[in-house]
Short mmCIF file of C-alpha atoms and ligand atoms in Angstrom, two decimals:
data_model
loop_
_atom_site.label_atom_id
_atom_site.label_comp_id
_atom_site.label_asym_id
_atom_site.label_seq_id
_atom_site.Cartn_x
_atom_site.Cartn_y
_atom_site.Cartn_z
CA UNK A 1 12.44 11.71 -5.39
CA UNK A 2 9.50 12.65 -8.04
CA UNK A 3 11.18 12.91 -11.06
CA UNK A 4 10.04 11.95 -14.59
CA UNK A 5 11.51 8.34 -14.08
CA UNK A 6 10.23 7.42 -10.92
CA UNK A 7 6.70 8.49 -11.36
CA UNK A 8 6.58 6.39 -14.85
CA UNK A 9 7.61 3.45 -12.78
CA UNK A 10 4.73 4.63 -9.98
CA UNK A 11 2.36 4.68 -12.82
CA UNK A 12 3.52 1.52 -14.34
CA UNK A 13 3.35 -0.05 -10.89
CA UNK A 14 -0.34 1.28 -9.49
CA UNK A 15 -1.76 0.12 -13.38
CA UNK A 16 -0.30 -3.55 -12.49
CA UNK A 17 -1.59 -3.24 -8.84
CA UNK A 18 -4.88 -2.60 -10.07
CA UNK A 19 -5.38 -5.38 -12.68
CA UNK A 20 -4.05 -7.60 -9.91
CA UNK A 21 -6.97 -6.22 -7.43
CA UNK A 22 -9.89 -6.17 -9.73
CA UNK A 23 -12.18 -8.36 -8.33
CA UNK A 24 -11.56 -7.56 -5.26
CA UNK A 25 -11.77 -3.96 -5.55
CA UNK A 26 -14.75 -4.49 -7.11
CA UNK A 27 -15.66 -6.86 -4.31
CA UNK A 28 -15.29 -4.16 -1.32
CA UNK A 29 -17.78 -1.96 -4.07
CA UNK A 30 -20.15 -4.77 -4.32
CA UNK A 31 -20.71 -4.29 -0.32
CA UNK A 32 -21.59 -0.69 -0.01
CA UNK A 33 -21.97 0.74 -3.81
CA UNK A 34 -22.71 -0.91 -7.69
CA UNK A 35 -19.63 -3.48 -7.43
CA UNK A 36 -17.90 -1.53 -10.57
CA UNK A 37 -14.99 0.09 -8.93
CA UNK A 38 -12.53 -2.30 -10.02
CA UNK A 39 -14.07 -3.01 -13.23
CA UNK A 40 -13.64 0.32 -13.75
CA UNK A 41 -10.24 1.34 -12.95
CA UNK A 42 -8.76 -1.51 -14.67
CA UNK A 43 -10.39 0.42 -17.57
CA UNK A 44 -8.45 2.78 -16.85
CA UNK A 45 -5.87 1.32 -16.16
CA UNK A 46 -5.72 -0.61 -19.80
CA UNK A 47 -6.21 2.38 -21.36
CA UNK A 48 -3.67 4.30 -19.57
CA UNK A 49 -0.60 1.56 -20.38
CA UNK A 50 -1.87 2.06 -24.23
CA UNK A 51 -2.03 5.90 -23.98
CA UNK A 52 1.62 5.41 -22.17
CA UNK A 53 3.06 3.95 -24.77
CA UNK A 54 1.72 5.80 -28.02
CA UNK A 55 2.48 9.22 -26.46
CA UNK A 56 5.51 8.46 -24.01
CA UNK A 57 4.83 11.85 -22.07
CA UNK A 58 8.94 12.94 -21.76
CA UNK A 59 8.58 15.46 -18.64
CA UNK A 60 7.17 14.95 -15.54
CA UNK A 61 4.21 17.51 -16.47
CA UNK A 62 3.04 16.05 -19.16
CA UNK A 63 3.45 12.35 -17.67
CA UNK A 64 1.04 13.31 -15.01
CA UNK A 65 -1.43 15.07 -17.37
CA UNK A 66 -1.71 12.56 -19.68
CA UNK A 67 -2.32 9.70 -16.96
CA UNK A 68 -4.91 12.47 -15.81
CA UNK A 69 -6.58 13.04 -18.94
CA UNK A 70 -6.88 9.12 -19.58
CA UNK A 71 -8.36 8.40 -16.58
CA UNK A 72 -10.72 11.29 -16.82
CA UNK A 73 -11.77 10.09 -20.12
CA UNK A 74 -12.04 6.79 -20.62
CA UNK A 75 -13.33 5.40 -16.60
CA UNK A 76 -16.68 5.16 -16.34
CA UNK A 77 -18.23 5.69 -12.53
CA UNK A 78 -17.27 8.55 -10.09
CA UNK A 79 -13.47 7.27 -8.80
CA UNK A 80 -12.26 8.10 -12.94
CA UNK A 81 -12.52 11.33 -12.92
CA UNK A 82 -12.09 12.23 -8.95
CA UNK A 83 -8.65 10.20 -9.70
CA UNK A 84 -7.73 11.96 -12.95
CA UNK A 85 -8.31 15.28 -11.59
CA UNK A 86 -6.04 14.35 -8.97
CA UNK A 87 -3.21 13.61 -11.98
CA UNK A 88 -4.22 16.30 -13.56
CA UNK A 89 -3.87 18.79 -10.51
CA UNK A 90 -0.40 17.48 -9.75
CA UNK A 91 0.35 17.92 -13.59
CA UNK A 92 -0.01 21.42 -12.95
CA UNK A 93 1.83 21.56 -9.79
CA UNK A 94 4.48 19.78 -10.82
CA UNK A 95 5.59 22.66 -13.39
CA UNK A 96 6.97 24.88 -10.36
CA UNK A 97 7.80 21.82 -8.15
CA UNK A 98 9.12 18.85 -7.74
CA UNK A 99 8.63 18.64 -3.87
CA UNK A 100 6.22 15.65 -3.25
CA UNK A 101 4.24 17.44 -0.84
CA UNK A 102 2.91 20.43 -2.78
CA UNK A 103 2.07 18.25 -5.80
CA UNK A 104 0.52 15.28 -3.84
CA UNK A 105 -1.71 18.47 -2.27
CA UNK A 106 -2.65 19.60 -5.90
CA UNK A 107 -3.97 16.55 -6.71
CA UNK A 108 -6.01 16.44 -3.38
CA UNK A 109 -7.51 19.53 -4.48
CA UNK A 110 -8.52 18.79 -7.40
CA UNK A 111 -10.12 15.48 -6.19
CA UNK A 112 -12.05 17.84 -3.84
CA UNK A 113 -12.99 20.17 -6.40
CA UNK A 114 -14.37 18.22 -8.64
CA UNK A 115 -16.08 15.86 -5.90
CA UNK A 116 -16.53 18.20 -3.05
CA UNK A 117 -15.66 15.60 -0.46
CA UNK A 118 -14.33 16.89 3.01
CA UNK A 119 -12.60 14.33 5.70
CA UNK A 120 -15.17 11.99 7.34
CA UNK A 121 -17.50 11.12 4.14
CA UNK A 122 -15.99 7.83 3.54
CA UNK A 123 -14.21 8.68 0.40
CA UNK A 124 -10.81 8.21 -1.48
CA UNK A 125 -10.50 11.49 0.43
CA UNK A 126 -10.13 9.69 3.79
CA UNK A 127 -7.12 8.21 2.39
CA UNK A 128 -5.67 10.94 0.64
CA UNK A 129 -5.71 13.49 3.46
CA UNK A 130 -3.77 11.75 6.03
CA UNK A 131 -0.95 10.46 3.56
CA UNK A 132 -0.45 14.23 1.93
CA UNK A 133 -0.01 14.92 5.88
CA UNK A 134 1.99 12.04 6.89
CA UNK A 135 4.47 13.12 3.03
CA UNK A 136 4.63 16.31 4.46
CA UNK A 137 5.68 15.39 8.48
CA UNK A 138 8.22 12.98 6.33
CA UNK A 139 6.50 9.82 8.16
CA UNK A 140 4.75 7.90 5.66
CA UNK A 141 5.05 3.84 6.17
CA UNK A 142 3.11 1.47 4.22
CA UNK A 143 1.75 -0.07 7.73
CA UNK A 144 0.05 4.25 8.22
CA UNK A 145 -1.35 3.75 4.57
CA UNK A 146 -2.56 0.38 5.63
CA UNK A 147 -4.29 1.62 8.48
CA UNK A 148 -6.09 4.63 7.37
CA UNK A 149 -7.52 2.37 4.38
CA UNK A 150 -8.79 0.27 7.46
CA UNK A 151 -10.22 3.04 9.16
CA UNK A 152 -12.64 4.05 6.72
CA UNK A 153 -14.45 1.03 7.97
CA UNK A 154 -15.54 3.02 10.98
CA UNK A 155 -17.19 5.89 9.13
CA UNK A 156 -20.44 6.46 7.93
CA UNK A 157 -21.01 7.46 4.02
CA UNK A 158 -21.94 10.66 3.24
CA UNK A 159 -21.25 11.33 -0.32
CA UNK A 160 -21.21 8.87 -3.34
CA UNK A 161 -23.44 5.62 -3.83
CA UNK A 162 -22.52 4.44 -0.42
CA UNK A 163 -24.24 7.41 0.95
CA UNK A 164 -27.57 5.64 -0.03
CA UNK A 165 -26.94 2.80 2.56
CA UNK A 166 -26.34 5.09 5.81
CA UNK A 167 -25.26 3.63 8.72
CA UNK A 168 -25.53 0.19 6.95
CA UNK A 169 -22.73 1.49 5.31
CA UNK A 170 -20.44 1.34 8.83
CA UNK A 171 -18.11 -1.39 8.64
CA UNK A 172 -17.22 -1.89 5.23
CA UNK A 173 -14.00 -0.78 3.88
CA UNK A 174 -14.18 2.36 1.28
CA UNK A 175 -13.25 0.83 -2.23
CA UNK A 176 -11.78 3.96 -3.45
CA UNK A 177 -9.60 4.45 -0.26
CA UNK A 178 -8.22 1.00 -0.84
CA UNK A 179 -7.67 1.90 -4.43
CA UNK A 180 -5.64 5.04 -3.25
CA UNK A 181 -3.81 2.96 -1.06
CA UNK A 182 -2.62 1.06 -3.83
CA UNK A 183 -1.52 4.70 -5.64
CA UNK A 184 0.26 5.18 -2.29
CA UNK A 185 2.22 2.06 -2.09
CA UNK A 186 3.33 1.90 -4.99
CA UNK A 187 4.63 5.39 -4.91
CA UNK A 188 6.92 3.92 -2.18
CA UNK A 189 7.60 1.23 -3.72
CA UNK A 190 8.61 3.30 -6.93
CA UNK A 191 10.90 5.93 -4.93
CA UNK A 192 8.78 8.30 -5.38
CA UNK A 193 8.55 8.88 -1.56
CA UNK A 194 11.76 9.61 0.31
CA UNK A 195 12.19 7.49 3.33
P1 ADP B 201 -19.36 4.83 -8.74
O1 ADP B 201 -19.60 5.22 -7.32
O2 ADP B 201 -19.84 5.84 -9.71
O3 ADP B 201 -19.83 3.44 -9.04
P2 ADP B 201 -16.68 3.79 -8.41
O4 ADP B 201 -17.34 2.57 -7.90
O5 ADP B 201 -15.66 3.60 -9.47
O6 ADP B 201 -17.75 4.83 -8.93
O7 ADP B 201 -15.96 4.56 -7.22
C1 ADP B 201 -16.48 4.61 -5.93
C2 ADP B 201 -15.51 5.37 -5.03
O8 ADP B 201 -15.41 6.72 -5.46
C3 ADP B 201 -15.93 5.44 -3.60
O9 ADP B 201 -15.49 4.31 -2.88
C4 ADP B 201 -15.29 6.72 -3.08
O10 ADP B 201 -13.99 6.48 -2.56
C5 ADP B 201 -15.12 7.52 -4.34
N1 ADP B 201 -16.03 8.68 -4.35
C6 ADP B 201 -17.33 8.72 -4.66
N2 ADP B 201 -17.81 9.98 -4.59
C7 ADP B 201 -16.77 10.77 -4.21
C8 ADP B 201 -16.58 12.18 -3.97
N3 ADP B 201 -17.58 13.04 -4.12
N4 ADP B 201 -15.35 12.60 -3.61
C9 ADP B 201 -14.32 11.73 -3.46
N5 ADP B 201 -14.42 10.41 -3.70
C10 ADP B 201 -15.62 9.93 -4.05
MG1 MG B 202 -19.15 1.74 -8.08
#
């Protein structure tokens, strides 16, 4: 259920999953980008437990904004902001509904706004459209969020830094889809997801 509670404990969760994974998030960058990406989400993620805890966001809304906002403004490189206008369009979403669904589809938009990423560039978005389908068909597993991370492998950049490398580019996992797939477990984990 996506309530206030549960998506603090997601949040709380994903910002300890990410510390954890620095280096090698930053590893999997290293391969086909600037080797930042973990570097900078744990950025964010430090800065999100301190704005956390001297604001302590009471609704839902305002939970998801302010983890928005914070990673929008304080993550350097292009995964900050694609991942804070994510929060920031389920912020929104989340004031009519608290169906998982319609807000996890919010904050695909808004990563596809602001990035302009369709299915098949080897993006975060090659993670994030299969598991806002999978929410909605009610069969998300962790082994499905496992293997579309793995997937990405098999497809060519086309937008961001790994875009530079082309088809040298095949073969190597996307670093932002593996940091989504952390966002993704640990919204199961949290209870966030319904099994
Ligand atoms: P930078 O590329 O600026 O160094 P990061 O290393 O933090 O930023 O993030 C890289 C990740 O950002 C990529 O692995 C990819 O998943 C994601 N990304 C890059 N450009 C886009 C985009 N236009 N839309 C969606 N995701 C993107
Ligand atoms: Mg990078």
């Amino acid at each position: 259920m996506l309530t206030q509670e549960t998506a603090r404990k997601w949040i709380d969760l994903f910002i300890e999953q990410i510390l954890e994974n620095k280096d090698y998030l930053s590893e999997l960058d290293t391969a086909i980008g600037d080797g930042d990406h973990g570097n900078n989400l744990a950025r964010g993620a430090n800065a999100l437990t301190e704005a956390l805890q001297t604001k302590n966001p009471e609704t839902l809304p305002d939970l998801l904004k302010v983890t928005g906002m914070t990673l929008v403004s304080k993550v350097g490189g292009a995964s900050g902001p694609l991942l804070g206008s994510a929060f920031i369009g389920m912020a929104k979403a989340s004031q009519d509904s608290d169906d998982l669904a319609t807000v996890l589809e919010a904050g695909l938009e808004g990563i596809q706004k602001r990035g302009k990423a369709v299915a098949g560039e080897k993006t975060m978005v090659d993670e994030w459209i299969p598991v806002v389908e999978a929410v909605k068909s009610k069969t998300l597993t962790s082994a499905f969020i496992e293997e579309t991370v793995e997937k990405t492998k098999d497809i060519k950049a086309t937008k961001g830094r790994a875009s530079y490398l082309g088809d040298r580019s095949i073969g190597h996992i996307d670093p932002g889809a593996m940091s989504s797939s952390y966002l993704f477990k640990t919204m199961m984990e949290a209870g966030v997801y319904d099994e």
